[in-house]
Coordinates of N, CA and C in Angstrom, one line a residue:
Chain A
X1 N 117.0 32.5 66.1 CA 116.2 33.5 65.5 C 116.9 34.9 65.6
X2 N 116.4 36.2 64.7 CA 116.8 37.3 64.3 C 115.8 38.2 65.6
X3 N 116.4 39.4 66.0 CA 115.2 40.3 66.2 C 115.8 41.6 65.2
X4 N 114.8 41.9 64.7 CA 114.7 42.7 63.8 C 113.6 44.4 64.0
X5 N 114.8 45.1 63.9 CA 113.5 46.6 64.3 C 113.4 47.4 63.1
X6 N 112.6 48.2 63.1 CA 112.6 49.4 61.7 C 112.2 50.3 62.1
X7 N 112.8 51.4 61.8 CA 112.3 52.8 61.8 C 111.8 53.4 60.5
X8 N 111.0 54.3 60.7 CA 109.7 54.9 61.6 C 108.6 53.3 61.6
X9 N 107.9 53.4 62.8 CA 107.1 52.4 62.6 C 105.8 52.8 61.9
X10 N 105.5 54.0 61.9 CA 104.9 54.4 60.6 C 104.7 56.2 60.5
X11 N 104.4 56.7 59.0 CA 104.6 57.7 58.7 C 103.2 58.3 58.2
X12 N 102.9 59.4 57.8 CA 102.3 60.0 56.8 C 103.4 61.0 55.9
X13 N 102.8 60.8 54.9 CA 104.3 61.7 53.8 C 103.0 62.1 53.3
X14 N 103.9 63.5 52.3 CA 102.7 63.9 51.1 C 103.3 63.4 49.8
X15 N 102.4 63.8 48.8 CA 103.0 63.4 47.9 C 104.4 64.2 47.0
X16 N 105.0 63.5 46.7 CA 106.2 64.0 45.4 C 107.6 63.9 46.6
X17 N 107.1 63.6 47.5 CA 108.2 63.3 49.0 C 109.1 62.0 48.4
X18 N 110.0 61.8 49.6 CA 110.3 60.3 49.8 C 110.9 60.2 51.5
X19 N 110.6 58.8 51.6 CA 110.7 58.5 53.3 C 111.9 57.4 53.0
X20 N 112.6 57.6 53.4 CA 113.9 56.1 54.2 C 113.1 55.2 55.3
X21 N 113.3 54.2 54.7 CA 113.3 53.1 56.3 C 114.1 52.3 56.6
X22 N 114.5 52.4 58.0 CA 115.6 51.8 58.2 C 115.3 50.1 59.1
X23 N 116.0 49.0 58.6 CA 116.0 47.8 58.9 C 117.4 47.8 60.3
X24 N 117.1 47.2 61.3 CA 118.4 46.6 62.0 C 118.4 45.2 62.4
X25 N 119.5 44.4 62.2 CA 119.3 43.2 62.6 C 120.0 42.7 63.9
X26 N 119.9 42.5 65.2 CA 120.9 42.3 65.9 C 122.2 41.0 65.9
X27 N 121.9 40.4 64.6 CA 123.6 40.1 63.9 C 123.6 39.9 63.1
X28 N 125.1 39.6 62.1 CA 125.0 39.5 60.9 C 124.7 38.6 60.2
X29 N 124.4 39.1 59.0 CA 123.1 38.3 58.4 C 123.6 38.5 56.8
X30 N 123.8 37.6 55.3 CA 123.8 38.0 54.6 C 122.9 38.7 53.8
X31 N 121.8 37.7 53.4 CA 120.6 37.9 52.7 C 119.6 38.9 53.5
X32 N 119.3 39.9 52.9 CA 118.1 40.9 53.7 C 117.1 41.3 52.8
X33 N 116.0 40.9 53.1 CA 115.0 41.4 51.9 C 113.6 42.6 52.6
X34 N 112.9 43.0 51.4 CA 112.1 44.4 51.5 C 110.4 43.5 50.9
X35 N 109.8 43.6 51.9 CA 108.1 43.3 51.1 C 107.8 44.6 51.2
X36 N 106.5 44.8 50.6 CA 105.6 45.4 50.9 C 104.2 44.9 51.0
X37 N 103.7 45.4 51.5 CA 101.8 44.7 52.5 C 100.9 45.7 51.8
X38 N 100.2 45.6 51.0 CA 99.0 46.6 50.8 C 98.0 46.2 51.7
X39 N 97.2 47.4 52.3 CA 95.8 47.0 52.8 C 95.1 45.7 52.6
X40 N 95.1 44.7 53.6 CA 94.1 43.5 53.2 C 94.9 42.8 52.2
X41 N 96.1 42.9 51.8 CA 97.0 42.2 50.7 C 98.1 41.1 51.2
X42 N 98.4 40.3 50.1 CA 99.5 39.4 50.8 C 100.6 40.0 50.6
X43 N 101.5 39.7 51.3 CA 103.3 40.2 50.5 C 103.8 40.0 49.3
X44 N 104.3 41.5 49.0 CA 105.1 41.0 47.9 C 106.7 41.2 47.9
X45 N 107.4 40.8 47.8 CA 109.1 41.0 47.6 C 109.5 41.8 46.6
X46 N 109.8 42.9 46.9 CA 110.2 44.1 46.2 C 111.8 44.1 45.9
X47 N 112.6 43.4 47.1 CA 114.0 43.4 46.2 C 114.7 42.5 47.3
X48 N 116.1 42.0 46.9 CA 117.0 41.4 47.9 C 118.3 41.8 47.7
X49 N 118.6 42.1 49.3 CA 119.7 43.3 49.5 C 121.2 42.3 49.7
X50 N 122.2 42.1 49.0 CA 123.3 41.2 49.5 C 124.4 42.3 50.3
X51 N 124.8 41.8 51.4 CA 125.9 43.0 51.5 C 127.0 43.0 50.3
X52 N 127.7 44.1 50.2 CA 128.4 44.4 48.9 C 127.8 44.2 48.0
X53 N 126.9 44.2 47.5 CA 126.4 43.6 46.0 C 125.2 45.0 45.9
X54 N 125.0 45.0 44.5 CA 123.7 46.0 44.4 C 122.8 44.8 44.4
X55 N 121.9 45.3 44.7 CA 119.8 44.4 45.5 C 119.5 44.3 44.2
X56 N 119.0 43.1 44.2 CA 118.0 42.7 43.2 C 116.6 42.4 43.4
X57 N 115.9 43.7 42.5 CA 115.0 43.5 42.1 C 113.8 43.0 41.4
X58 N 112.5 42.9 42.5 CA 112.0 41.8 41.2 C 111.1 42.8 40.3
X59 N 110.1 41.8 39.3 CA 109.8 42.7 37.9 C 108.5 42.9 39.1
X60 N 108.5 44.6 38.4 CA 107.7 45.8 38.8 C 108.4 46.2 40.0
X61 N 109.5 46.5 40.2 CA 109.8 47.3 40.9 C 111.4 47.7 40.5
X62 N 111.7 49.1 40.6 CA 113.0 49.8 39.8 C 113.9 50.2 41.4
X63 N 114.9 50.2 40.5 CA 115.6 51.2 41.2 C 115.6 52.6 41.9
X64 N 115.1 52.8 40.8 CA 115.0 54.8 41.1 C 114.1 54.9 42.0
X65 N 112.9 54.0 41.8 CA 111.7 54.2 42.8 C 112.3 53.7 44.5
X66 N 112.8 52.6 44.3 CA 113.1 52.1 45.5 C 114.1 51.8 45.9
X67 N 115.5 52.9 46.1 CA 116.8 52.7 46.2 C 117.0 52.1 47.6
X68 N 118.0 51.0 47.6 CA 117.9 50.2 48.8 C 119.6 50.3 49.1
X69 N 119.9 50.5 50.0 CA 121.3 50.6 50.5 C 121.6 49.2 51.7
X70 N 122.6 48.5 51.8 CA 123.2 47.7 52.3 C 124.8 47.8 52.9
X71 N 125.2 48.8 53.8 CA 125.9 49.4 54.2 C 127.0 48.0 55.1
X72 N 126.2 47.2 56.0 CA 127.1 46.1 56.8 C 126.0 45.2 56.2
X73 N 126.5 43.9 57.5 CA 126.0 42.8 57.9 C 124.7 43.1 58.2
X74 N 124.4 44.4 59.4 CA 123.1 44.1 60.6 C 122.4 45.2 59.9
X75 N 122.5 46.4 59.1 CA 121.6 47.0 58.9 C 121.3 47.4 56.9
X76 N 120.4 47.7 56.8 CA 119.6 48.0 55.4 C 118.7 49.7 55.4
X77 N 118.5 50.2 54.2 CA 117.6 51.1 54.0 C 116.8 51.2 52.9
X78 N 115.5 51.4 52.9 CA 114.7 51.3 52.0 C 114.3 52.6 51.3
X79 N 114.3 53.4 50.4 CA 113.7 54.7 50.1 C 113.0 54.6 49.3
X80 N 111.7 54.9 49.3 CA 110.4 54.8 48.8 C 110.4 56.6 48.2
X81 N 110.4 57.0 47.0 CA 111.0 57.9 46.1 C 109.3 58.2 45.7
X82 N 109.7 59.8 45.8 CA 108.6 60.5 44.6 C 107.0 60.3 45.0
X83 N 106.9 59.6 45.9 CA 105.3 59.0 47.0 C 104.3 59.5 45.8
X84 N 103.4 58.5 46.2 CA 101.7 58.6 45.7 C 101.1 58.1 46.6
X85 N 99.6 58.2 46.3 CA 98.7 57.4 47.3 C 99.0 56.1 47.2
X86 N 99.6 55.2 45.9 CA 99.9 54.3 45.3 C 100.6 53.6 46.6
X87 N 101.4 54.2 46.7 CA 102.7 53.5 47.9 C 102.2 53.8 48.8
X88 N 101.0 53.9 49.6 CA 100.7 53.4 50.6 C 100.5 52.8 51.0
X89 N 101.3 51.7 51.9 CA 101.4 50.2 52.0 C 102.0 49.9 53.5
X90 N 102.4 48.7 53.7 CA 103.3 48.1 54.9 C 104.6 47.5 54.4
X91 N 105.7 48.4 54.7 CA 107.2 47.8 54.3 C 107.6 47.0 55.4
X92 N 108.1 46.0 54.8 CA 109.0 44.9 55.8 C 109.9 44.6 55.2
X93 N 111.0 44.2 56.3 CA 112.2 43.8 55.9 C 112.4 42.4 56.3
X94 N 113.0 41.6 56.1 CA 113.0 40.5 56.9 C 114.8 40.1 56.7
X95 N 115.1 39.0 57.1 CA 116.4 38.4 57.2 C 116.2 36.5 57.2
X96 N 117.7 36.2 56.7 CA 117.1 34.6 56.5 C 118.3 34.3 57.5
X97 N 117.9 33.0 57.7 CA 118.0 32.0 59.0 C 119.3 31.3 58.4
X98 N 119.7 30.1 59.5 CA 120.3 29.0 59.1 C 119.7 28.1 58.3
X99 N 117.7 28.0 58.3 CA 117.9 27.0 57.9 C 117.3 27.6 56.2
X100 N 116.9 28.9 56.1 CA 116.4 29.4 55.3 C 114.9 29.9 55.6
X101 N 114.6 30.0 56.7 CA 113.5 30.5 57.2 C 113.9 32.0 57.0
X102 N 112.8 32.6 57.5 CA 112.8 33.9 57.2 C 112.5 34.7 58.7
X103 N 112.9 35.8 59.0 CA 112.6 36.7 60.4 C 112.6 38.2 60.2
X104 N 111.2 38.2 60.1 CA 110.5 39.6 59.8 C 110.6 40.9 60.5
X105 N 110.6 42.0 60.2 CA 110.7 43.0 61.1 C 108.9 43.5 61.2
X106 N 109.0 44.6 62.1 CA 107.6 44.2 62.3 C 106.8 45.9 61.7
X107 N 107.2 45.8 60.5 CA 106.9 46.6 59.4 C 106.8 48.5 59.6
X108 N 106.9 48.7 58.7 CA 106.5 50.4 58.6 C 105.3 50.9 57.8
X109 N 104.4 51.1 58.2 CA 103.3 51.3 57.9 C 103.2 53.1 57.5
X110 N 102.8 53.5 55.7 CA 103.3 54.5 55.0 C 101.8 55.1 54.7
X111 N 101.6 56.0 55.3 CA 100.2 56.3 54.6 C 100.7 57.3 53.5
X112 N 100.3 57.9 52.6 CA 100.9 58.8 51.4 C 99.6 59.8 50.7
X113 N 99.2 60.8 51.8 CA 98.3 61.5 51.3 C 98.7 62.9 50.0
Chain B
X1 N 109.2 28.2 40.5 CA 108.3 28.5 41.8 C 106.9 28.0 41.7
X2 N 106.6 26.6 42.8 CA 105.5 26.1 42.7 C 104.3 26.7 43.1
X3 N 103.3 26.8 42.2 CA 102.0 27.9 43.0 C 101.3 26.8 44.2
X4 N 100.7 27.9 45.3 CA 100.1 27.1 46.3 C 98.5 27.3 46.3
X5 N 98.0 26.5 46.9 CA 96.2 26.6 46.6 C 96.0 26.8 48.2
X6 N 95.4 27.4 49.1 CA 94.9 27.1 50.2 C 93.2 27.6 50.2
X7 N 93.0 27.8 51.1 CA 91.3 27.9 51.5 C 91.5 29.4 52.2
X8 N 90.4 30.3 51.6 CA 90.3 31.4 51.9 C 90.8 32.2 53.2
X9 N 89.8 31.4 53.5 CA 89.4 31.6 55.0 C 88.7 30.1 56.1
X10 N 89.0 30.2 57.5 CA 88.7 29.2 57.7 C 88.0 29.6 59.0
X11 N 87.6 28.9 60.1 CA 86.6 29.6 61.4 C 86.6 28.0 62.3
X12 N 87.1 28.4 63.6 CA 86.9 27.3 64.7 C 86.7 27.9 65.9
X13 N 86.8 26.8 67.0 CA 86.6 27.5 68.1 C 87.8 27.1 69.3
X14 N 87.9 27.5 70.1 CA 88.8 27.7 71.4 C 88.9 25.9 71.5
X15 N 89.9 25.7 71.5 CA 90.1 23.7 72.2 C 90.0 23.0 71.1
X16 N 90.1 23.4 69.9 CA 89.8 22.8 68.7 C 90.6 22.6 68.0
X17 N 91.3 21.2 67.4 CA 92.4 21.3 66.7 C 91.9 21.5 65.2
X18 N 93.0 22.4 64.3 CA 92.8 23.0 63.2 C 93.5 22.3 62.4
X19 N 92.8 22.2 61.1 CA 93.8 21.7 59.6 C 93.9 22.4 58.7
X20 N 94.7 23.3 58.5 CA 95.0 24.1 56.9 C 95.3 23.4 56.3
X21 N 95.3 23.1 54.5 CA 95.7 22.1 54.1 C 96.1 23.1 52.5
X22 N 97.1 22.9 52.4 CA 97.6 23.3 50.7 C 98.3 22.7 50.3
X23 N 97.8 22.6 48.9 CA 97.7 22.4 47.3 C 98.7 22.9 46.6
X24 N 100.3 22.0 46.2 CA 101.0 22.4 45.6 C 101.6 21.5 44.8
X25 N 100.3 21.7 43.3 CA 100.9 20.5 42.6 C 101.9 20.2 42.0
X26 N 102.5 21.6 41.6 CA 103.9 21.3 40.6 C 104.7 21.3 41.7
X27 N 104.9 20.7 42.7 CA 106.0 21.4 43.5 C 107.1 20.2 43.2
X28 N 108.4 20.9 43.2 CA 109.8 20.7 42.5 C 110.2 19.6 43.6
X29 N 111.6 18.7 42.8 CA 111.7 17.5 43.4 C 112.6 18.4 45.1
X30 N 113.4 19.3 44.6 CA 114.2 20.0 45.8 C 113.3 21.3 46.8
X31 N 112.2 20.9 46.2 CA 111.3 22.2 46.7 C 110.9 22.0 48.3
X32 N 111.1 22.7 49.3 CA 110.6 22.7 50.4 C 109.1 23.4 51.2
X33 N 108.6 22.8 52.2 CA 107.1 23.1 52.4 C 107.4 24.2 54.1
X34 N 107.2 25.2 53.7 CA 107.5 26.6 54.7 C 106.1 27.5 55.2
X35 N 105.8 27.3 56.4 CA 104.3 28.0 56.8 C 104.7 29.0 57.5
X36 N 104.1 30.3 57.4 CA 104.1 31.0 58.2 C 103.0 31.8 58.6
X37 N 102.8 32.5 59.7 CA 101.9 32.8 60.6 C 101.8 34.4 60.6
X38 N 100.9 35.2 60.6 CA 100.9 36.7 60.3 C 99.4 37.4 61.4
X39 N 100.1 38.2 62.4 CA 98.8 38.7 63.4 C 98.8 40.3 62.9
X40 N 97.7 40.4 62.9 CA 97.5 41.7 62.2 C 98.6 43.3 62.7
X41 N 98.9 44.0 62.1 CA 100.0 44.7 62.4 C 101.1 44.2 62.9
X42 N 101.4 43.1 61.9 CA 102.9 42.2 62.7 C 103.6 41.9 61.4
X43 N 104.8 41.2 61.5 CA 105.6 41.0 59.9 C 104.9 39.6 60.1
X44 N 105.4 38.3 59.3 CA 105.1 37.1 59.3 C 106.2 36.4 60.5
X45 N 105.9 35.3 60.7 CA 106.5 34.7 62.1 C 106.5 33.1 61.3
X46 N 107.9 32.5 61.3 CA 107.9 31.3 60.6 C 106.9 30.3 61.7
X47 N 106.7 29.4 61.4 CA 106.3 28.1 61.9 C 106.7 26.7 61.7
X48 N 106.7 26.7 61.0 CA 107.4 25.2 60.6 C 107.7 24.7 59.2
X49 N 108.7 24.0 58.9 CA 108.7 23.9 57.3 C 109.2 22.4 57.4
X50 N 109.1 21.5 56.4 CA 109.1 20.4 56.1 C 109.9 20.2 54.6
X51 N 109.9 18.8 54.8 CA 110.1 18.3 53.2 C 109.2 17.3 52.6
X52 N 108.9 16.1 53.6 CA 108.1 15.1 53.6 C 107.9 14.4 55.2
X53 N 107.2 13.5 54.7 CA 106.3 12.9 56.0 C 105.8 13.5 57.3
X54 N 106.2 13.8 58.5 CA 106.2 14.8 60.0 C 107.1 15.3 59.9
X55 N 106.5 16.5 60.3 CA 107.4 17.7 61.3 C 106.7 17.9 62.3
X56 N 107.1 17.8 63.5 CA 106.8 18.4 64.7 C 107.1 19.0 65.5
X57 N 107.2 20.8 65.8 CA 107.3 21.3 66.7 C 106.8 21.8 68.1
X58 N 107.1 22.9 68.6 CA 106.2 23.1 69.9 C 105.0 23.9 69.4
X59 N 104.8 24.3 68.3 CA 103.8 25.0 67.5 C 102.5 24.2 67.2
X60 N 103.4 23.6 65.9 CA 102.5 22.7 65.2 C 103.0 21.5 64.7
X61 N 101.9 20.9 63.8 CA 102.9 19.9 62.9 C 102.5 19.9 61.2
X62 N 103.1 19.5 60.8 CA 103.0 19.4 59.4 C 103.2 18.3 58.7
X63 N 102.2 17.6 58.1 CA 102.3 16.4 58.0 C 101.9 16.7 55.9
X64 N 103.2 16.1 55.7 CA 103.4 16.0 54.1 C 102.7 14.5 53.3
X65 N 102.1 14.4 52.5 CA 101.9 12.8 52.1 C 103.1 12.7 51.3
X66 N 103.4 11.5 50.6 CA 104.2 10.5 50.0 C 104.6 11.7 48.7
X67 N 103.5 11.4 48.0 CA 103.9 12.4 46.8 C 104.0 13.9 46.3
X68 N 103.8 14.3 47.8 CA 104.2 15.9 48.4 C 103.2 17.3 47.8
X69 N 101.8 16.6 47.1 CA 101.8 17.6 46.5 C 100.9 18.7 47.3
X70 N 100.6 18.0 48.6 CA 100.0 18.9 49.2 C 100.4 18.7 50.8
X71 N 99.8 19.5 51.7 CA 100.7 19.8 52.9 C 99.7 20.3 54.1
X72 N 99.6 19.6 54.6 CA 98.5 19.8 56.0 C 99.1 20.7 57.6
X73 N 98.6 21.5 57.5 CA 99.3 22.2 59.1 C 98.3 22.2 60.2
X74 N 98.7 21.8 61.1 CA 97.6 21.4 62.1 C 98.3 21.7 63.4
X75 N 97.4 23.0 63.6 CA 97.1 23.7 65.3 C 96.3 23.1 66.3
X76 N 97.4 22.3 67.2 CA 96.4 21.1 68.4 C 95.6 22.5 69.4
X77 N 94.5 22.3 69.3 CA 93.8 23.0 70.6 C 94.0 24.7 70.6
X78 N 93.4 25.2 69.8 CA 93.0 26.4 69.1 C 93.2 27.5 70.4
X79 N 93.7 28.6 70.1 CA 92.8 29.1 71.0 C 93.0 30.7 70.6
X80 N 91.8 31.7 71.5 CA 91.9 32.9 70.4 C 93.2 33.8 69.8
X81 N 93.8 33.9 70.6 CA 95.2 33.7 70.1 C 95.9 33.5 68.7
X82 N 95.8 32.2 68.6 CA 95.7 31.8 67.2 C 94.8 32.0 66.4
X83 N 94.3 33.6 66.3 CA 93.5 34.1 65.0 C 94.6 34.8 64.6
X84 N 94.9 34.4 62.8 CA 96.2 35.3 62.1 C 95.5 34.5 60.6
X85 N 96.7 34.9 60.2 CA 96.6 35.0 59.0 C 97.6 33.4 58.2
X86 N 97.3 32.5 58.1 CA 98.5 31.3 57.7 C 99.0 31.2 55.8
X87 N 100.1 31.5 55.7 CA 100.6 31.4 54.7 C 101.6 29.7 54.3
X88 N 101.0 29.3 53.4 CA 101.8 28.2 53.0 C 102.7 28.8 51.9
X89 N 104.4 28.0 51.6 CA 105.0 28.7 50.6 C 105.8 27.2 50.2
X90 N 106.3 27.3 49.0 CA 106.9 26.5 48.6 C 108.5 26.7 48.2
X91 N 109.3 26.3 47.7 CA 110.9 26.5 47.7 C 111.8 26.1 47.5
X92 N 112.9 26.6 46.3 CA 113.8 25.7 46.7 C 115.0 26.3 46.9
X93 N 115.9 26.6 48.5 CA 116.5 27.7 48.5 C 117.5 27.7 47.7
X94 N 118.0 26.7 47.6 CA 119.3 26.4 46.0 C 119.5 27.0 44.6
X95 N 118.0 26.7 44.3 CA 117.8 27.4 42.9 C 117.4 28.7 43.0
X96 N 117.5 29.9 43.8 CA 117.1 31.2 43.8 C 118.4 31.5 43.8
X97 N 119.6 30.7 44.0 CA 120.8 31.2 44.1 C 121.4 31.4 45.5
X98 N 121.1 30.7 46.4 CA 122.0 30.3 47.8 C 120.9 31.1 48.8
X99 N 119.3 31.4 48.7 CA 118.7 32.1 49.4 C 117.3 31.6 49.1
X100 N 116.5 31.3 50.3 CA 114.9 31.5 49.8 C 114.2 32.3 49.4
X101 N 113.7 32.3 48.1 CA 112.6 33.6 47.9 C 111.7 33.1 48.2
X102 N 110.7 33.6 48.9 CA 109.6 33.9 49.4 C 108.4 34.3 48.3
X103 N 107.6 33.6 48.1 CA 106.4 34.2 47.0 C 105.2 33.8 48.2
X104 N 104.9 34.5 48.5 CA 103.3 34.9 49.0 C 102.3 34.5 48.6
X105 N 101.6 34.0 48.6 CA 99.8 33.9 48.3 C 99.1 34.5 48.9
X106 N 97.7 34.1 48.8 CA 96.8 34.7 49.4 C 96.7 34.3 51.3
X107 N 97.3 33.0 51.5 CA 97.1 32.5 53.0 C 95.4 32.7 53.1
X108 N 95.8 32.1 54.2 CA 94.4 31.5 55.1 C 94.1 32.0 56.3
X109 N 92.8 33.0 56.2 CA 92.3 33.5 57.2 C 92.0 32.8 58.0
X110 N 92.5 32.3 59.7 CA 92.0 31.3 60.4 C 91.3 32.3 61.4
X111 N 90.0 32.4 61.9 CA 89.5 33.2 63.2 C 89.1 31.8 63.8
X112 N 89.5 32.4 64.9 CA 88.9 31.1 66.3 C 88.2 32.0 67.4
X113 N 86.8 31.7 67.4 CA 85.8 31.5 68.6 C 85.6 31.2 69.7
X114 N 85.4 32.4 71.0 CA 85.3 31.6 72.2 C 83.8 30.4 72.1

């Protein structure tokens, strides 16, 4: 298994801001991905980060809004751009396994007043 | 990507073994059966995943029938502890392109009772 940390473990922003969050993995890892948790909501996968490669995106979620950086192996950044109350949510990052399991970080929780 | 059916929510008590059970009828001939476990203010925490017949770990087990299209997870001897959140998912990491994507549902609220 992965341990996985993220900074800030959670924020308040105002709006028209943007916050970075940072993923670390303690090893390398290719596949890195971004949910986000709404209140009382299930996950959704907002993008998948390859080292070297630009992240792909799933539909309803852009680029501009959510620019995601992939620098090595162990670490990722998430920037959550231009905030509303909208994006107030729980970001998670997670990492895949040998066998394709998944290993979650243990989120960033965004409030966006 | 096979949709999964589970049960809202579910309620037991302490020493009690539990059965989540989901419902995935289209699921693909390469598709794999992947549970995971979620405590409030926490990311998800794998558990077990299968293909067919048993899996058994120190967790749980997961017992697939013949024609896979549904998937039973069962927590021996409950205890409060194991109140979270259980997500069933389906998969096939091949066909996303060398990686599992992950689609979410709603999962299954398990609360357990002293």
């Amino acid at each position: 298994s992965a341990v996985i940390s993220q900074k800030p473990s959670r924020d308040i922003c105002q709006r028209g801001t943007s916050l970075t969050i940072q993923c670390q993995v303690d090893s390398q890892v290719t596949m890195m991905f971004w949910y986000r948790q709404q209140p009382g909501q299930s996950l959704t996968l907002i993008a998948t980060a390859n080292q070297g490669s630009e992240a792909t995106y799933e539909s309803g979620f852009v680029i501009d809004k959510f620019p995601i950086s992939r620098p090595n192996l162990t670490f990722s950044t998430l920037t959550v751009s231009n905030m509303s109350p909208e994006d107030s949510s729980i970001y998670l990052c997670s990492v895949e396994g040998s066998s394709y399991e998944q290993y979650f970080g243990p989120g960033t929780r965004l409030t966006v007043t | 990507l096979a949709k999964t059916t589970q049960p809202i929510s579910m309620d037991s008590y302490e020493g009690q073994e539990v059965n989540i059970t989901c419902s995935h009828n289209n699921i693909a001939t390469n598709d794999y059966i992947t549970w995971y476990q979620q405590f409030p203010s926490q990311g998800p925490r794998f558990i077990i995943q299968g293909y067919k017949t048993k899996v058994t770990n120190e967790v749980a087990s997961l017992f697939i029938p013949a024609d896979r299209k549904s998937s039973t997870l069962s927590l021996p001897r409950v205890s409060l502890s194991d109140t979270a959140v259980y997500y069933c998912l389906v998969g096939d990491p091949l066909f996303s392109g060398g990686y599992n994507k992950l689609i979410f549902g709603a999962g299954t609220r398990l609360a357990v009772h002293p």
